Amino acid sequence: MLDRDWFDQGVPLIEELFGNRQVMVAKRRYQGFHRQGLMANGQDWFHQRHIVAPHFMGEKLKGFFGYMVECSKETMKELHAVIGSGEREVEIGQYMTKLTADIIARAEFDRNYDMGEKILHLLERMQDLTAQASSHLWFPGSRFFPSKYRKEIKELRRKVEKGIMEIMENKRENEELGRSPSSRKEGLLQVLLSESEKKGNKDGFSYTQQLIMDEIKTFFFAGHDTSSLLLTWTIMLLATNPSWQERARSEVVEVCGQAPLSIDHLSKFTLLQMIINESLRLYPPATLLPRMVFQDMTLGDLHIPKGLSVWIPVLAIHHNKELWGEDADEFNPEGFAGRSFAQTRNFLPFASGPRNCVGQAFAIMEAKIILAMLLSNFSFTISKNYRHAPVNVLTLKPKYGVPVYLKKHI
């Protein structure tokens, strides 16, 4: 961890650290949660990023809009049915988890939520166990000793990879038989399978079957977990700040009018973007970002030797009063008025530099769509049963969920 003196002067240096190509992702003990994927470095990372990144940009990104709206409509119907049955209180996090998992499954892996549900639950259990790793005694070579904890991790990984293998084989069979609908957008799974059929580039990199499975685990889990948390925390903040909720709803009505939500509307949701940013500031999904230098380097007057791990305390930076003002712990979206991600150097929900989150544009587009549709359909207030207890389980989660009172918006 960075000491206090370095932290006080360190925000500009953190940007330099993120942008330095002598820095790689530190390999934390994820116990097989994703063995390569985001943990790749050097030329392997460069080639993976080159293949995956274009899938979340430009026209390909716009192609996900239909899936997001379709899945969101189904969730709105479910919520209308719940309150229509007389229920007022819903734990909104459960619905956001299912919705974002449905979107990533349909958009990227040509599957609906039901078919990926088993894999998702297994990955969530792996996340819980991985988060417990710090409470286990560790010493050199300890990972080779048998234990109930490691046995369960191993069995979960086996089941996850078996399920993913079935999805991959099913996809290949459908392609060979010509059953894949030509009208559907090419998902990430298809991109990876196509790459695996190539012989490799001049540096010898190619997508192996294991690497594809690691990528799918990473994107299926991270692609829904961080997004569902962004939505859940944002709904909590709007439920406890009714004036901001009403302002956001008014913006949606003003931008869309009587027309259905379209992709052109999203860039006009200025206030909604400020609210999303503020939610990410107060409750960043990743509270710490690990980095490791693989060559000696200098940041300011600080010498960092090769092999040293540096942990960037995102949550502490986002709540620092010298950076954000005396109300740094309060919900105040006005702090983002007129600011973009690029202009806010101390705002790091998606990291920064060449290794920033490849799916951040996907996540923001998804959040705008879902929140706009939720605001159009419902008003909501926080339940008296809500207990504010953020807990860090690899990502920052509400320990007891976020129960809200829903009311159909007229």
Short mmCIF file of N, CA and C in Angstrom, two decimals, residues 72-212:
data_model
loop_
_atom_site.label_atom_id
_atom_site.label_comp_id
_atom_site.label_asym_id
_atom_site.label_seq_id
_atom_site.Cartn_x
_atom_site.Cartn_y
_atom_site.Cartn_z
N SER A 72 -34.30 -5.28 -20.57
CA SER A 72 -34.82 -4.33 -19.58
C SER A 72 -36.34 -4.32 -19.57
N LYS A 73 -36.95 -4.42 -20.74
CA LYS A 73 -38.41 -4.46 -20.83
C LYS A 73 -38.96 -5.67 -20.06
N GLU A 74 -38.28 -6.79 -20.16
CA GLU A 74 -38.73 -7.99 -19.46
C GLU A 74 -38.66 -7.79 -17.95
N THR A 75 -37.59 -7.12 -17.49
CA THR A 75 -37.46 -6.85 -16.05
C THR A 75 -38.54 -5.88 -15.59
N MET A 76 -38.84 -4.86 -16.39
CA MET A 76 -39.90 -3.92 -16.02
C MET A 76 -41.24 -4.65 -15.89
N LYS A 77 -41.50 -5.60 -16.78
CA LYS A 77 -42.73 -6.38 -16.70
C LYS A 77 -42.77 -7.19 -15.41
N GLU A 78 -41.65 -7.78 -15.04
CA GLU A 78 -41.59 -8.55 -13.80
C GLU A 78 -41.88 -7.66 -12.60
N LEU A 79 -41.30 -6.47 -12.58
CA LEU A 79 -41.51 -5.56 -11.45
C LEU A 79 -42.95 -5.06 -11.40
N HIS A 80 -43.56 -4.79 -12.57
CA HIS A 80 -44.97 -4.40 -12.61
C HIS A 80 -45.84 -5.53 -12.07
N ALA A 81 -45.49 -6.77 -12.41
CA ALA A 81 -46.27 -7.91 -11.93
C ALA A 81 -46.16 -8.05 -10.41
N VAL A 82 -44.98 -7.77 -9.88
CA VAL A 82 -44.77 -7.87 -8.43
C VAL A 82 -45.64 -6.87 -7.69
N ILE A 83 -45.58 -5.60 -8.10
CA ILE A 83 -46.37 -4.60 -7.39
C ILE A 83 -47.85 -4.75 -7.70
N GLY A 84 -48.16 -5.34 -8.87
CA GLY A 84 -49.55 -5.60 -9.20
C GLY A 84 -50.17 -6.66 -8.33
N SER A 85 -49.31 -7.53 -7.77
CA SER A 85 -49.80 -8.59 -6.88
C SER A 85 -50.00 -8.11 -5.45
N GLY A 86 -49.67 -6.83 -5.22
CA GLY A 86 -49.86 -6.26 -3.89
C GLY A 86 -48.59 -6.05 -3.11
N GLU A 87 -47.48 -6.59 -3.61
CA GLU A 87 -46.19 -6.39 -2.94
C GLU A 87 -45.70 -4.96 -3.19
N ARG A 88 -45.16 -4.35 -2.17
CA ARG A 88 -44.58 -3.01 -2.31
C ARG A 88 -43.06 -3.04 -2.28
N GLU A 89 -42.53 -3.92 -1.47
CA GLU A 89 -41.08 -3.94 -1.27
C GLU A 89 -40.41 -4.99 -2.15
N VAL A 90 -39.34 -4.59 -2.82
CA VAL A 90 -38.53 -5.53 -3.60
C VAL A 90 -37.07 -5.30 -3.27
N GLU A 91 -36.29 -6.37 -3.29
CA GLU A 91 -34.85 -6.23 -3.14
C GLU A 91 -34.30 -6.02 -4.54
N ILE A 92 -34.04 -4.77 -4.87
CA ILE A 92 -33.77 -4.39 -6.25
C ILE A 92 -32.46 -4.98 -6.78
N GLY A 93 -31.51 -5.27 -5.88
CA GLY A 93 -30.24 -5.84 -6.31
C GLY A 93 -30.39 -7.17 -7.02
N GLN A 94 -31.34 -8.00 -6.56
CA GLN A 94 -31.57 -9.30 -7.19
C GLN A 94 -32.02 -9.13 -8.64
N TYR A 95 -32.88 -8.15 -8.87
CA TYR A 95 -33.37 -7.91 -10.23
C TYR A 95 -32.26 -7.36 -11.12
N MET A 96 -31.40 -6.49 -10.57
CA MET A 96 -30.31 -5.94 -11.36
C MET A 96 -29.27 -7.01 -11.69
N THR A 97 -29.06 -7.93 -10.75
CA THR A 97 -28.12 -9.02 -11.00
C THR A 97 -28.61 -9.90 -12.15
N LYS A 98 -29.89 -10.27 -12.08
CA LYS A 98 -30.43 -11.12 -13.14
C LYS A 98 -30.47 -10.39 -14.48
N LEU A 99 -30.84 -9.12 -14.46
CA LEU A 99 -30.94 -8.34 -15.70
C LEU A 99 -29.59 -8.20 -16.37
N THR A 100 -28.57 -7.79 -15.64
CA THR A 100 -27.26 -7.60 -16.26
C THR A 100 -26.65 -8.91 -16.72
N ALA A 101 -26.93 -10.01 -15.98
CA ALA A 101 -26.45 -11.32 -16.42
C ALA A 101 -27.15 -11.73 -17.71
N ASP A 102 -28.43 -11.43 -17.81
CA ASP A 102 -29.19 -11.75 -19.02
C ASP A 102 -28.63 -10.99 -20.22
N ILE A 103 -28.31 -9.71 -20.01
CA ILE A 103 -27.77 -8.89 -21.09
C ILE A 103 -26.43 -9.42 -21.58
N ILE A 104 -25.51 -9.70 -20.65
CA ILE A 104 -24.19 -10.17 -21.07
C ILE A 104 -24.28 -11.55 -21.72
N ALA A 105 -25.21 -12.40 -21.23
CA ALA A 105 -25.36 -13.73 -21.81
C ALA A 105 -25.89 -13.66 -23.24
N ARG A 106 -26.88 -12.81 -23.46
CA ARG A 106 -27.48 -12.69 -24.80
C ARG A 106 -26.55 -11.96 -25.77
N ALA A 107 -25.98 -10.86 -25.30
CA ALA A 107 -25.19 -10.01 -26.20
C ALA A 107 -23.86 -10.66 -26.56
N GLU A 108 -23.24 -11.35 -25.59
CA GLU A 108 -21.89 -11.84 -25.83
C GLU A 108 -21.80 -13.33 -26.09
N PHE A 109 -22.72 -14.12 -25.52
CA PHE A 109 -22.57 -15.56 -25.62
C PHE A 109 -23.77 -16.25 -26.26
N ASP A 110 -24.69 -15.43 -26.83
CA ASP A 110 -25.82 -15.98 -27.57
C ASP A 110 -26.64 -16.95 -26.72
N ARG A 111 -26.77 -16.58 -25.44
CA ARG A 111 -27.52 -17.42 -24.50
C ARG A 111 -28.42 -16.54 -23.65
N ASN A 112 -29.56 -17.07 -23.20
CA ASN A 112 -30.36 -16.30 -22.26
C ASN A 112 -29.92 -16.60 -20.83
N TYR A 113 -30.50 -15.88 -19.90
CA TYR A 113 -30.05 -15.99 -18.51
C TYR A 113 -30.23 -17.40 -17.96
N ASP A 114 -31.33 -18.05 -18.30
CA ASP A 114 -31.60 -19.38 -17.74
C ASP A 114 -30.48 -20.37 -18.07
N MET A 115 -29.93 -20.27 -19.28
CA MET A 115 -28.90 -21.22 -19.70
C MET A 115 -27.56 -20.92 -19.02
N GLY A 116 -27.35 -19.68 -18.62
CA GLY A 116 -26.09 -19.32 -17.97
C GLY A 116 -26.21 -19.22 -16.46
N GLU A 117 -27.42 -19.44 -15.93
CA GLU A 117 -27.66 -19.23 -14.51
C GLU A 117 -26.79 -20.14 -13.64
N LYS A 118 -26.65 -21.39 -14.02
CA LYS A 118 -25.86 -22.33 -13.22
C LYS A 118 -24.41 -21.87 -13.14
N ILE A 119 -23.84 -21.48 -14.28
CA ILE A 119 -22.45 -21.01 -14.30
C ILE A 119 -22.31 -19.76 -13.45
N LEU A 120 -23.28 -18.87 -13.54
CA LEU A 120 -23.23 -17.62 -12.77
C LEU A 120 -23.20 -17.90 -11.27
N HIS A 121 -24.05 -18.81 -10.80
CA HIS A 121 -24.09 -19.12 -9.37
C HIS A 121 -22.77 -19.75 -8.91
N LEU A 122 -22.19 -20.60 -9.77
CA LEU A 122 -20.90 -21.20 -9.43
C LEU A 122 -19.81 -20.14 -9.32
N LEU A 123 -19.82 -19.18 -10.26
CA LEU A 123 -18.82 -18.10 -10.22
C LEU A 123 -19.00 -17.23 -8.98
N GLU A 124 -20.25 -16.99 -8.60
CA GLU A 124 -20.50 -16.19 -7.39
C GLU A 124 -19.99 -16.90 -6.14
N ARG A 125 -20.15 -18.22 -6.10
CA ARG A 125 -19.62 -18.97 -4.96
C ARG A 125 -18.09 -18.91 -4.96
N MET A 126 -17.49 -18.98 -6.14
CA MET A 126 -16.03 -18.86 -6.23
C MET A 126 -15.58 -17.48 -5.76
N GLN A 127 -16.36 -16.46 -6.07
CA GLN A 127 -16.03 -15.11 -5.61
C GLN A 127 -16.04 -15.05 -4.09
N ASP A 128 -17.07 -15.62 -3.48
CA ASP A 128 -17.17 -15.60 -2.02
C ASP A 128 -15.98 -16.32 -1.38
N LEU A 129 -15.61 -17.47 -1.94
CA LEU A 129 -14.48 -18.22 -1.39
C LEU A 129 -13.17 -17.49 -1.59
N THR A 130 -13.01 -16.87 -2.77
CA THR A 130 -11.79 -16.13 -3.05
C THR A 130 -11.62 -14.97 -2.08
N ALA A 131 -12.73 -14.32 -1.75
CA ALA A 131 -12.68 -13.19 -0.83
C ALA A 131 -12.26 -13.63 0.57
N GLN A 132 -12.44 -14.91 0.88
CA GLN A 132 -12.06 -15.43 2.19
C GLN A 132 -10.59 -15.81 2.27
N ALA A 133 -9.88 -15.69 1.13
CA ALA A 133 -8.51 -16.17 1.07
C ALA A 133 -7.61 -15.52 2.11
N SER A 134 -7.85 -14.24 2.39
CA SER A 134 -6.99 -13.52 3.33
C SER A 134 -7.11 -14.05 4.76
N SER A 135 -8.18 -14.78 5.05
CA SER A 135 -8.36 -15.31 6.40
C SER A 135 -7.70 -16.67 6.57
N HIS A 136 -7.16 -17.22 5.47
CA HIS A 136 -6.51 -18.51 5.54
C HIS A 136 -5.00 -18.34 5.73
N LEU A 137 -4.42 -19.21 6.51
CA LEU A 137 -2.97 -19.19 6.73
C LEU A 137 -2.27 -19.47 5.41
N TRP A 138 -1.31 -18.60 5.08
CA TRP A 138 -0.58 -18.79 3.83
C TRP A 138 0.91 -18.78 4.10
N PHE A 139 1.62 -19.70 3.47
CA PHE A 139 3.08 -19.72 3.52
C PHE A 139 3.54 -20.35 2.21
N PRO A 140 4.81 -20.14 1.83
CA PRO A 140 5.29 -20.66 0.54
C PRO A 140 4.97 -22.14 0.37
N GLY A 141 4.31 -22.45 -0.73
CA GLY A 141 3.95 -23.83 -1.01
C GLY A 141 2.64 -24.29 -0.41
N SER A 142 1.97 -23.41 0.37
CA SER A 142 0.75 -23.83 1.06
C SER A 142 -0.38 -24.17 0.09
N ARG A 143 -0.32 -23.59 -1.10
CA ARG A 143 -1.40 -23.87 -2.05
C ARG A 143 -1.41 -25.32 -2.51
N PHE A 144 -0.32 -26.05 -2.26
CA PHE A 144 -0.26 -27.46 -2.66
C PHE A 144 -0.79 -28.40 -1.58
N PHE A 145 -1.07 -27.84 -0.39
CA PHE A 145 -1.57 -28.68 0.69
C PHE A 145 -3.09 -28.87 0.54
N PRO A 146 -3.57 -30.10 0.73
CA PRO A 146 -5.02 -30.33 0.60
C PRO A 146 -5.80 -29.68 1.74
N SER A 147 -6.96 -29.16 1.41
CA SER A 147 -7.86 -28.60 2.43
C SER A 147 -9.26 -28.57 1.85
N LYS A 148 -10.24 -28.49 2.72
CA LYS A 148 -11.64 -28.43 2.28
C LYS A 148 -11.86 -27.21 1.40
N TYR A 149 -11.24 -26.08 1.78
CA TYR A 149 -11.37 -24.82 1.04
C TYR A 149 -10.86 -24.98 -0.40
N ARG A 150 -9.64 -25.52 -0.54
CA ARG A 150 -9.05 -25.67 -1.88
C ARG A 150 -9.77 -26.73 -2.70
N LYS A 151 -10.26 -27.76 -2.02
CA LYS A 151 -11.02 -28.80 -2.71
C LYS A 151 -12.29 -28.23 -3.32
N GLU A 152 -12.98 -27.37 -2.56
CA GLU A 152 -14.21 -26.77 -3.08
C GLU A 152 -13.92 -25.83 -4.25
N ILE A 153 -12.85 -25.03 -4.12
CA ILE A 153 -12.45 -24.14 -5.22
C ILE A 153 -12.19 -24.96 -6.48
N LYS A 154 -11.45 -26.05 -6.33
CA LYS A 154 -11.10 -26.89 -7.48
C LYS A 154 -12.34 -27.49 -8.12
N GLU A 155 -13.29 -27.96 -7.29
CA GLU A 155 -14.51 -28.57 -7.81
C GLU A 155 -15.39 -27.54 -8.50
N LEU A 156 -15.47 -26.33 -7.94
CA LEU A 156 -16.24 -25.27 -8.57
C LEU A 156 -15.65 -24.91 -9.93
N ARG A 157 -14.33 -24.80 -9.99
CA ARG A 157 -13.68 -24.46 -11.26
C ARG A 157 -13.96 -25.54 -12.31
N ARG A 158 -13.92 -26.81 -11.86
CA ARG A 158 -14.19 -27.90 -12.79
C ARG A 158 -15.60 -27.81 -13.36
N LYS A 159 -16.58 -27.52 -12.49
CA LYS A 159 -17.97 -27.42 -12.94
C LYS A 159 -18.18 -26.23 -13.87
N VAL A 160 -17.54 -25.10 -13.54
CA VAL A 160 -17.65 -23.91 -14.38
C VAL A 160 -17.09 -24.19 -15.77
N GLU A 161 -15.91 -24.78 -15.81
CA GLU A 161 -15.27 -25.03 -17.10
C GLU A 161 -16.02 -26.09 -17.90
N LYS A 162 -16.63 -27.05 -17.22
CA LYS A 162 -17.45 -28.03 -17.92
C LYS A 162 -18.66 -27.35 -18.57
N GLY A 163 -19.30 -26.43 -17.82
CA GLY A 163 -20.45 -25.71 -18.37
C GLY A 163 -20.07 -24.83 -19.54
N ILE A 164 -18.94 -24.14 -19.40
CA ILE A 164 -18.48 -23.28 -20.49
C ILE A 164 -18.12 -24.11 -21.72
N MET A 165 -17.50 -25.27 -21.49
CA MET A 165 -17.15 -26.16 -22.61
C MET A 165 -18.40 -26.58 -23.37
N GLU A 166 -19.49 -26.85 -22.63
CA GLU A 166 -20.74 -27.23 -23.29
C GLU A 166 -21.28 -26.09 -24.15
N ILE A 167 -21.16 -24.86 -23.64
CA ILE A 167 -21.60 -23.70 -24.42
C ILE A 167 -20.76 -23.55 -25.68
N MET A 168 -19.43 -23.72 -25.55
CA MET A 168 -18.55 -23.60 -26.70
C MET A 168 -18.83 -24.66 -27.74
N GLU A 169 -19.01 -25.90 -27.28
CA GLU A 169 -19.28 -27.00 -28.22
C GLU A 169 -20.62 -26.81 -28.91
N ASN A 170 -21.63 -26.36 -28.15
CA ASN A 170 -22.95 -26.10 -28.73
C ASN A 170 -22.87 -25.01 -29.78
N LYS A 171 -22.07 -23.98 -29.50
CA LYS A 171 -21.91 -22.87 -30.45
C LYS A 171 -21.25 -23.37 -31.73
N ARG A 172 -20.20 -24.18 -31.59
CA ARG A 172 -19.51 -24.72 -32.77
C ARG A 172 -20.44 -25.61 -33.60
N GLU A 173 -21.22 -26.44 -32.90
CA GLU A 173 -22.14 -27.34 -33.62
C GLU A 173 -23.18 -26.54 -34.40
N ASN A 174 -23.73 -25.51 -33.78
CA ASN A 174 -24.73 -24.68 -34.46
C ASN A 174 -24.14 -23.97 -35.66
N GLU A 175 -22.88 -23.53 -35.53
CA GLU A 175 -22.23 -22.87 -36.65
C GLU A 175 -22.03 -23.85 -37.80
N GLU A 176 -21.59 -25.07 -37.47
CA GLU A 176 -21.36 -26.07 -38.50
C GLU A 176 -22.65 -26.47 -39.20
N LEU A 177 -23.75 -26.49 -38.44
CA LEU A 177 -25.04 -26.89 -39.01
C LEU A 177 -25.81 -25.71 -39.60
N GLY A 178 -25.24 -24.51 -39.47
CA GLY A 178 -25.89 -23.32 -40.00
C GLY A 178 -27.10 -22.89 -39.23
N ARG A 179 -27.14 -23.21 -37.92
CA ARG A 179 -28.31 -22.89 -37.12
C ARG A 179 -28.24 -21.51 -36.47
N SER A 180 -27.05 -20.89 -36.44
CA SER A 180 -26.93 -19.60 -35.78
C SER A 180 -27.61 -18.53 -36.62
N PRO A 181 -28.56 -17.80 -36.05
CA PRO A 181 -29.29 -16.79 -36.81
C PRO A 181 -28.34 -15.74 -37.39
N SER A 182 -28.36 -15.57 -38.70
CA SER A 182 -27.46 -14.61 -39.34
C SER A 182 -27.78 -13.17 -38.98
N SER A 183 -29.00 -12.92 -38.51
CA SER A 183 -29.41 -11.56 -38.18
C SER A 183 -28.84 -11.09 -36.85
N ARG A 184 -28.34 -12.02 -36.03
CA ARG A 184 -27.85 -11.64 -34.71
C ARG A 184 -26.44 -11.08 -34.81
N LYS A 185 -26.11 -10.18 -33.91
CA LYS A 185 -24.78 -9.61 -33.88
C LYS A 185 -23.77 -10.68 -33.44
N GLU A 186 -22.55 -10.57 -33.95
CA GLU A 186 -21.50 -11.51 -33.58
C GLU A 186 -21.06 -11.23 -32.16
N GLY A 187 -21.30 -12.18 -31.26
CA GLY A 187 -20.95 -11.99 -29.87
C GLY A 187 -19.49 -12.26 -29.60
N LEU A 188 -19.07 -11.97 -28.38
CA LEU A 188 -17.67 -12.15 -28.02
C LEU A 188 -17.24 -13.60 -28.14
N LEU A 189 -18.12 -14.53 -27.77
CA LEU A 189 -17.78 -15.95 -27.87
C LEU A 189 -17.41 -16.31 -29.30
N GLN A 190 -18.20 -15.82 -30.26
CA GLN A 190 -17.92 -16.13 -31.66
C GLN A 190 -16.59 -15.52 -32.10
N VAL A 191 -16.31 -14.31 -31.63
CA VAL A 191 -15.03 -13.66 -31.95
C VAL A 191 -13.86 -14.51 -31.45
N LEU A 192 -13.97 -14.99 -30.20
CA LEU A 192 -12.90 -15.78 -29.61
C LEU A 192 -12.75 -17.13 -30.31
N LEU A 193 -13.87 -17.77 -30.64
CA LEU A 193 -13.80 -19.05 -31.35
C LEU A 193 -13.18 -18.89 -32.73
N SER A 194 -13.50 -17.79 -33.40
CA SER A 194 -12.91 -17.53 -34.71
C SER A 194 -11.41 -17.32 -34.59
N GLU A 195 -10.98 -16.61 -33.54
CA GLU A 195 -9.56 -16.38 -33.33
C GLU A 195 -8.83 -17.69 -33.03
N SER A 196 -9.50 -18.60 -32.33
CA SER A 196 -8.85 -19.86 -31.96
C SER A 196 -8.57 -20.73 -33.17
N GLU A 197 -9.30 -20.49 -34.26
CA GLU A 197 -9.10 -21.28 -35.47
C GLU A 197 -7.93 -20.79 -36.31
N LYS A 198 -7.42 -19.61 -35.96
CA LYS A 198 -6.26 -19.08 -36.67
C LYS A 198 -4.99 -19.72 -36.13
N LYS A 199 -3.93 -19.72 -36.91
CA LYS A 199 -2.70 -20.39 -36.53
C LYS A 199 -1.84 -19.57 -35.58
N GLY A 200 -2.22 -18.32 -35.37
CA GLY A 200 -1.42 -17.48 -34.49
C GLY A 200 -0.72 -16.39 -35.27
N ASN A 201 -0.28 -15.34 -34.56
CA ASN A 201 0.39 -14.24 -35.25
C ASN A 201 1.89 -14.47 -35.24
N LYS A 202 2.63 -13.47 -35.70
CA LYS A 202 4.08 -13.62 -35.83
C LYS A 202 4.77 -13.80 -34.48
N ASP A 203 4.13 -13.38 -33.39
CA ASP A 203 4.70 -13.56 -32.06
C ASP A 203 4.30 -14.89 -31.44
N GLY A 204 3.52 -15.67 -32.18
CA GLY A 204 3.15 -16.99 -31.68
C GLY A 204 1.92 -17.01 -30.80
N PHE A 205 1.22 -15.86 -30.65
CA PHE A 205 0.04 -15.84 -29.79
C PHE A 205 -1.15 -16.43 -30.51
N SER A 206 -1.93 -17.24 -29.81
CA SER A 206 -3.19 -17.75 -30.34
C SER A 206 -4.11 -18.06 -29.17
N TYR A 207 -5.40 -18.05 -29.45
CA TYR A 207 -6.38 -18.36 -28.41
C TYR A 207 -6.51 -19.87 -28.26
N THR A 208 -6.08 -20.37 -27.12
CA THR A 208 -6.28 -21.78 -26.81
C THR A 208 -7.66 -21.97 -26.21
N GLN A 209 -8.06 -23.22 -26.10
CA GLN A 209 -9.36 -23.52 -25.51
C GLN A 209 -9.42 -23.04 -24.06
N GLN A 210 -8.32 -23.23 -23.31
CA GLN A 210 -8.29 -22.80 -21.92
C GLN A 210 -8.37 -21.28 -21.81
N LEU A 211 -7.69 -20.58 -22.69
CA LEU A 211 -7.71 -19.12 -22.65
C LEU A 211 -9.10 -18.58 -22.98
N ILE A 212 -9.79 -19.23 -23.92
CA ILE A 212 -11.16 -18.82 -24.23
C ILE A 212 -12.05 -19.00 -23.01
#
